[in-house]
Tab-separated table of C-alpha atoms and ligand atoms in Angstrom:
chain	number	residue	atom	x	y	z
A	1	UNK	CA	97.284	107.380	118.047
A	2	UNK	CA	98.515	110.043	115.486
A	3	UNK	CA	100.439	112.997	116.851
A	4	UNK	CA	101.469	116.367	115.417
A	5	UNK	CA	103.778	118.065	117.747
A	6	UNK	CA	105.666	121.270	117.144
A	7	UNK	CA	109.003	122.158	118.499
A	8	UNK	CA	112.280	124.022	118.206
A	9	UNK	CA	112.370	128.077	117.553
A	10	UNK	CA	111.198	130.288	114.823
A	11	UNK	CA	113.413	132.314	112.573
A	12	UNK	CA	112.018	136.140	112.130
A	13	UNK	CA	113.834	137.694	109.099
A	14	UNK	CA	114.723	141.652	109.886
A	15	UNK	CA	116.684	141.082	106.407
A	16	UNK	CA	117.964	138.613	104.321
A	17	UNK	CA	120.911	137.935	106.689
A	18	UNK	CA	119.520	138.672	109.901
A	19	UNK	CA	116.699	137.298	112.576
A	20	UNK	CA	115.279	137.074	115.654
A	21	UNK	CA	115.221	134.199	117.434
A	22	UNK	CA	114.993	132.356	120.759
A	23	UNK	CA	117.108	129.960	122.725
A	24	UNK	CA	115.051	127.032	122.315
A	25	UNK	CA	117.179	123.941	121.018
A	26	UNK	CA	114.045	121.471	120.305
A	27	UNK	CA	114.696	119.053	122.631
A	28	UNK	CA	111.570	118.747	124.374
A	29	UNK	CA	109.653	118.182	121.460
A	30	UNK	CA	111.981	115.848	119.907
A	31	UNK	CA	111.820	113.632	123.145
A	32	UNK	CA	107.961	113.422	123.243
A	33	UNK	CA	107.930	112.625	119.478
A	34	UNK	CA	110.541	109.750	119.785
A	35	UNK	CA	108.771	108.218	122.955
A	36	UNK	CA	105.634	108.917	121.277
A	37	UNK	CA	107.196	106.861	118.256
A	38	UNK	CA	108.933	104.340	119.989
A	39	UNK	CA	105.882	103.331	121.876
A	40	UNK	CA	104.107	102.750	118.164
A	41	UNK	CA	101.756	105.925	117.500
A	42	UNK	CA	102.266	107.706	114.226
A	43	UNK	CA	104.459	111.168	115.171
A	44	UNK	CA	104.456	114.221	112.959
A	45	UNK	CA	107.010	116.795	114.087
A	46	UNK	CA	107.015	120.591	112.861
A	47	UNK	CA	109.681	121.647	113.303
A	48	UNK	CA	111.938	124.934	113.772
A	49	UNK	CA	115.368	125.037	112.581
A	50	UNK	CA	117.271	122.846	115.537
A	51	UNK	CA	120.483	120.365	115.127
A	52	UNK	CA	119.031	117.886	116.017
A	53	UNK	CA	118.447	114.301	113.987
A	54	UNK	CA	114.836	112.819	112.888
A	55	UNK	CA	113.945	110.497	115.627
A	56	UNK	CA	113.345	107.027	114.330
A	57	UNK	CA	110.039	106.726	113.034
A	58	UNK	CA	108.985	109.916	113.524
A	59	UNK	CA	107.829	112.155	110.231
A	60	UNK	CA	109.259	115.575	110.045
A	61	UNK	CA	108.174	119.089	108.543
A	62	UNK	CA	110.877	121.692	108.839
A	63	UNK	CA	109.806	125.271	109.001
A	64	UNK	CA	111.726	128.574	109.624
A	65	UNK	CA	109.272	131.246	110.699
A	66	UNK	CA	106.115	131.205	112.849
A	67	UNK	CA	104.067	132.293	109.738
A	68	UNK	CA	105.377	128.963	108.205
A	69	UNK	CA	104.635	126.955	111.091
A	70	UNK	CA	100.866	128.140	111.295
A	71	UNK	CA	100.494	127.265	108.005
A	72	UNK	CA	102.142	123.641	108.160
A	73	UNK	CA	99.966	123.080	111.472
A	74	UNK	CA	96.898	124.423	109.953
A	75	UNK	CA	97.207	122.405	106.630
A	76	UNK	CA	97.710	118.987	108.796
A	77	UNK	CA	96.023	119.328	112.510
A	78	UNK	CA	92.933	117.541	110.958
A	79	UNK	CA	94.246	114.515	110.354
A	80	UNK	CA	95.964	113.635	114.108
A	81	UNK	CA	94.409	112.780	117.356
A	82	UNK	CA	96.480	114.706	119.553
A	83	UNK	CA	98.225	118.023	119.187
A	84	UNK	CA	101.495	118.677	121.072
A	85	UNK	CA	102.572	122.236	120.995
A	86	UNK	CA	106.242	122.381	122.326
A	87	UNK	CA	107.317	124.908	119.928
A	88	UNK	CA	109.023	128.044	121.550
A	89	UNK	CA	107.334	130.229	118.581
A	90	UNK	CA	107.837	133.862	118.139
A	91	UNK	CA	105.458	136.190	119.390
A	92	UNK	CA	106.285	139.094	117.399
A	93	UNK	CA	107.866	139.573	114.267
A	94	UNK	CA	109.451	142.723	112.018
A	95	UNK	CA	106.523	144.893	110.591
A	96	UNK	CA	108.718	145.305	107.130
A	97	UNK	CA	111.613	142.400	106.850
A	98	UNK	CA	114.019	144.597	104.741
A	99	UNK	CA	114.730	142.940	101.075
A	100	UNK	CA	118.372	143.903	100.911
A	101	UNK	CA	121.004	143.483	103.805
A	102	UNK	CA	120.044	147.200	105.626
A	103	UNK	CA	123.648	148.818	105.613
A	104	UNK	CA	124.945	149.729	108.935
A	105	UNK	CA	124.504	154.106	108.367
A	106	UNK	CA	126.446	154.506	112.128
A	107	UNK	CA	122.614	156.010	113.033
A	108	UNK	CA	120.818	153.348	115.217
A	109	UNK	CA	118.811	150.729	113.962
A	110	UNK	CA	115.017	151.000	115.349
A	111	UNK	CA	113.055	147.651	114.801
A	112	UNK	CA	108.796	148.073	114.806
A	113	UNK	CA	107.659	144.659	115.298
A	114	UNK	CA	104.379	142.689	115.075
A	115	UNK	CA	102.512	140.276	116.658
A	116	UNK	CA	102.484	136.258	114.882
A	117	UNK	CA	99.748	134.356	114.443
A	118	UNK	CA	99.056	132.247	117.878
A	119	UNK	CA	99.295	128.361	116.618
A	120	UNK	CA	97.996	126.517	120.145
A	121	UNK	CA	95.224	129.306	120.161
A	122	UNK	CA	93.764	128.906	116.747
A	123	UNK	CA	93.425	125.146	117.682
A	124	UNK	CA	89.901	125.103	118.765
A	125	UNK	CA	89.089	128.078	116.492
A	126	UNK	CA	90.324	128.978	113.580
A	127	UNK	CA	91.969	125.084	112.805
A	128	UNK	CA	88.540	123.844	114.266
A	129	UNK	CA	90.247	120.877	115.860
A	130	UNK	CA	88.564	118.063	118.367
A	131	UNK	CA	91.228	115.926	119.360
A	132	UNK	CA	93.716	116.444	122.834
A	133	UNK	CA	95.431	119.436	123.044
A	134	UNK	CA	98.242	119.828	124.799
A	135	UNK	CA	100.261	123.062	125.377
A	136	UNK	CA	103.246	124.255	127.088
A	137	UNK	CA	104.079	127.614	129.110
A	138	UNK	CA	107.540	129.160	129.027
A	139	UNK	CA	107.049	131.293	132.555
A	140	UNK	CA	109.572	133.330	134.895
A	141	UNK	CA	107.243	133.689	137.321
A	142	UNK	CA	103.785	132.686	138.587
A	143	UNK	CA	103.650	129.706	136.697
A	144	UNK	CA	100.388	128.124	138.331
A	145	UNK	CA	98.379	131.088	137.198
A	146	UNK	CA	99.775	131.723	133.987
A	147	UNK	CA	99.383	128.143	133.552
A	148	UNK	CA	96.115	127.528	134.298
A	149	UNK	CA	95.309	130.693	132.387
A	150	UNK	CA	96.619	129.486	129.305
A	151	UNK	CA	94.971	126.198	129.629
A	152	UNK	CA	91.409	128.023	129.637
A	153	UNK	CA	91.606	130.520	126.969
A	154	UNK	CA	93.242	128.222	125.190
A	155	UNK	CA	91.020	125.613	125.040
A	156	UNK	CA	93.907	122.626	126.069
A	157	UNK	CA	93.193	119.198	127.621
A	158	UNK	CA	96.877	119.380	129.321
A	159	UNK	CA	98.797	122.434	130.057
A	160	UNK	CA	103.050	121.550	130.800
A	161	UNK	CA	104.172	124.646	132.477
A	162	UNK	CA	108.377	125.053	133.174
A	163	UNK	CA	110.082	127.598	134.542
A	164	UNK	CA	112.135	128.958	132.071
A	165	UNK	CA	114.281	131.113	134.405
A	166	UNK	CA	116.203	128.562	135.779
A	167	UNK	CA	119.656	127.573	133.417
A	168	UNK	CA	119.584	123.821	135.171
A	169	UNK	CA	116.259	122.952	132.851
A	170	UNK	CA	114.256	124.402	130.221
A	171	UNK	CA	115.562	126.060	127.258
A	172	UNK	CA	118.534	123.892	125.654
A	173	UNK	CA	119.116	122.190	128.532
A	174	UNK	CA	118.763	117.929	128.282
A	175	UNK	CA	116.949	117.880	131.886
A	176	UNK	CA	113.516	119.896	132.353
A	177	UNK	CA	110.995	120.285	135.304
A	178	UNK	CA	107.365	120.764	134.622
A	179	UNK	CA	104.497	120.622	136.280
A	180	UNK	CA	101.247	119.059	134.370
A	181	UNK	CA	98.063	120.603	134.670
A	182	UNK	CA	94.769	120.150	133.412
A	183	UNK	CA	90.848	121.317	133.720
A	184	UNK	CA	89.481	119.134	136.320
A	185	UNK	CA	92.385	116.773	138.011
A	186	UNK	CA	95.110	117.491	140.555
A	187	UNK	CA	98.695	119.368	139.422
A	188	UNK	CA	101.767	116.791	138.810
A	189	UNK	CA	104.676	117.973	139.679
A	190	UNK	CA	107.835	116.202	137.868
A	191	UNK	CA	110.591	117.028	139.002
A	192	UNK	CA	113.933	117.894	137.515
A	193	UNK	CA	115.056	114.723	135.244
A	194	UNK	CA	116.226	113.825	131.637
A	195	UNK	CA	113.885	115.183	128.955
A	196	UNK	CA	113.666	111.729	127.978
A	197	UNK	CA	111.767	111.149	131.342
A	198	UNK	CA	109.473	114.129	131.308
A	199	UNK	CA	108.471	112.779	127.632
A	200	UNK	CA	107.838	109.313	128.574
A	201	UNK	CA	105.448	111.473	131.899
A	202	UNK	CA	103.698	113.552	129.529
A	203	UNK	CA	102.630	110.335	127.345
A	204	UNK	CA	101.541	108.348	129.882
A	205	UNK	CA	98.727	110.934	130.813
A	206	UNK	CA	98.167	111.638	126.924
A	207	UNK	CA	97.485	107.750	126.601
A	208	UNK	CA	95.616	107.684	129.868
A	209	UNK	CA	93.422	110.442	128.588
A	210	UNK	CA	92.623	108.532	125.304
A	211	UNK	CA	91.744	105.433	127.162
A	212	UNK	CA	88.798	107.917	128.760
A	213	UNK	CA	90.956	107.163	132.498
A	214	UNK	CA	91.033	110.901	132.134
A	215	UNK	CA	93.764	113.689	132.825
B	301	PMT	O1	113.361	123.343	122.963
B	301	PMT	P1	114.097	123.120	124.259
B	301	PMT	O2	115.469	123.726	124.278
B	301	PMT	O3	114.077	121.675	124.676
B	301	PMT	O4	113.291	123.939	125.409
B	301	PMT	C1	111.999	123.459	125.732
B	301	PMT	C2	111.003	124.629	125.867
B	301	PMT	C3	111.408	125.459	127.083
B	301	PMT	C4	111.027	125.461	124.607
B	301	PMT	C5	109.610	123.996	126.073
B	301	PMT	O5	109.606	123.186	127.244
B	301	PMT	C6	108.550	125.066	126.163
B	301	PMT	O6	108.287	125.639	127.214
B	301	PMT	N1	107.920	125.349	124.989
B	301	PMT	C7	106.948	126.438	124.888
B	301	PMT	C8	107.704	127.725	124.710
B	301	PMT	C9	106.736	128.877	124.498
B	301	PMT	O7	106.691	129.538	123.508
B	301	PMT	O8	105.905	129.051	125.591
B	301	PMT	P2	104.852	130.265	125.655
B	301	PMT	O9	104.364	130.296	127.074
B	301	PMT	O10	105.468	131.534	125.090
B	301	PMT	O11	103.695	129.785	124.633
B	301	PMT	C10	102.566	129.158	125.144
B	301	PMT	C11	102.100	128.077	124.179
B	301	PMT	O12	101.614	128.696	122.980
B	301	PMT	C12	103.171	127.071	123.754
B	301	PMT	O13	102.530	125.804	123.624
B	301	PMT	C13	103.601	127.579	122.372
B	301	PMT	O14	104.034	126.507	121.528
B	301	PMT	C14	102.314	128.177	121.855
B	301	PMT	N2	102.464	129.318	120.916
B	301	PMT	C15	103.007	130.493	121.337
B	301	PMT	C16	103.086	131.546	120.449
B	301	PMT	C17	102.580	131.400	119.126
B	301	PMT	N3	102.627	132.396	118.234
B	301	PMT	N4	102.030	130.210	118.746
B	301	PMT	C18	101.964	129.166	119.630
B	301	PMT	O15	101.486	128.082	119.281
């Protein structure tokens, strides 16, 4: 199969020296795309800025903001079979990024920001794209329903939902616990183990999906 998979944070530019970020370290994403590689499918990774190395075999496009990473998704989702959107992308972003570094005036610094572009939810619209989709949710608290919410208006074959307010897993952490969910078969709960495990999870269903054994 050909995957495109998305991962790591996005950089929001409130000047040319500052930015808003998140804590994401890219982990998760890097672990699908080197299972996904090592068991022989064709990986694509779009990437945010992360430290982390190019898994073997896997193809990498490295973006900065969320504007950049819609764009590098929308200009490539055509050509793969299955879309994995681990990407912790920004949801907002400054109205008016500042050209020069803004000078510190002692007066506080008030920020209007914007909302991005949403990447997994222009899948099925504006990209137009037919193959398994496969998002994440980053929740503190009712994770079933937020879940399951995002799976339908979303449009996604396979919704991985972690709790992101735990430190032990999640966000820059090397262990994660998610729960897989999808339209029409029963929640799996994995629990916490090595991103490297969860990864090796997650493609088992993908590949069991593209067999037809469905989700
Ligand atoms: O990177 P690590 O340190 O390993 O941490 C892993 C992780 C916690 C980042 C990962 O497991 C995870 O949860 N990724 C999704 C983080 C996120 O942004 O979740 P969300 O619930 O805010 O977004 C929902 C989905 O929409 C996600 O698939 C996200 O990629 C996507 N999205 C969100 C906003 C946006 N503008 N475009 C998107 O595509």
């Amino acid at each position: 199969m050909r995957l495109l998979i998305t991962a790591g944070p996005t950089r929001e530019a409130i000047d040319p020296v500052r930015y808003l970020s998140n804590h994401s370290s890219g982990k998760m994403g890097y672990a699908i795309a080197a299972e996904a590689a090592a068991r022989g499918h064709a990986v694509l990774l779009v990437s945010g800025p992360v430290s982390l190395a190019v898994p073997t075999g896997v193809e990498r496009v490295a973006v900065e903001s969320a504007a950049q990473m819609y764009q590098a998704v929308a200009e490539r989702i055509g050509s793969y079979d299955v879309a994995v959107m681990a990407a912790a992308v920004a949801d907002y972003t400054p109205a008016e990024p500042a050209t020069q570094k803004i000078k510190k005036d002692g007066a506080a610094l008030e920020l209007a920001l914007v909302r991005t572009r949403d990447i997994l939810a222009s899948a099925r619209g504006e990209f137009g794209f037919e193959g398994l989709l496969v998002g994440f949710a980053a929740e503190t608290e009712n994770l079933r329903a937020n879940a399951m919410g995002k799976l339908r208006r979303k449009g996604c074959d396979l919704l991985v939902g972690n709790d992101v307010s735990r430190s032990d897993i999640g966000f820059g952490s090397d262990h994660n616990a998610v729960t897989l969910f999808s339209a029409d078969a029963e929640e799996q709960v994995i629990a916490r183990c090595p991103k490297t495990e969860v990864a090796a999870r997650i493609l088992d269903r993908i590949e069991a999906e593209a067999r037809g054994d469905g989700f």
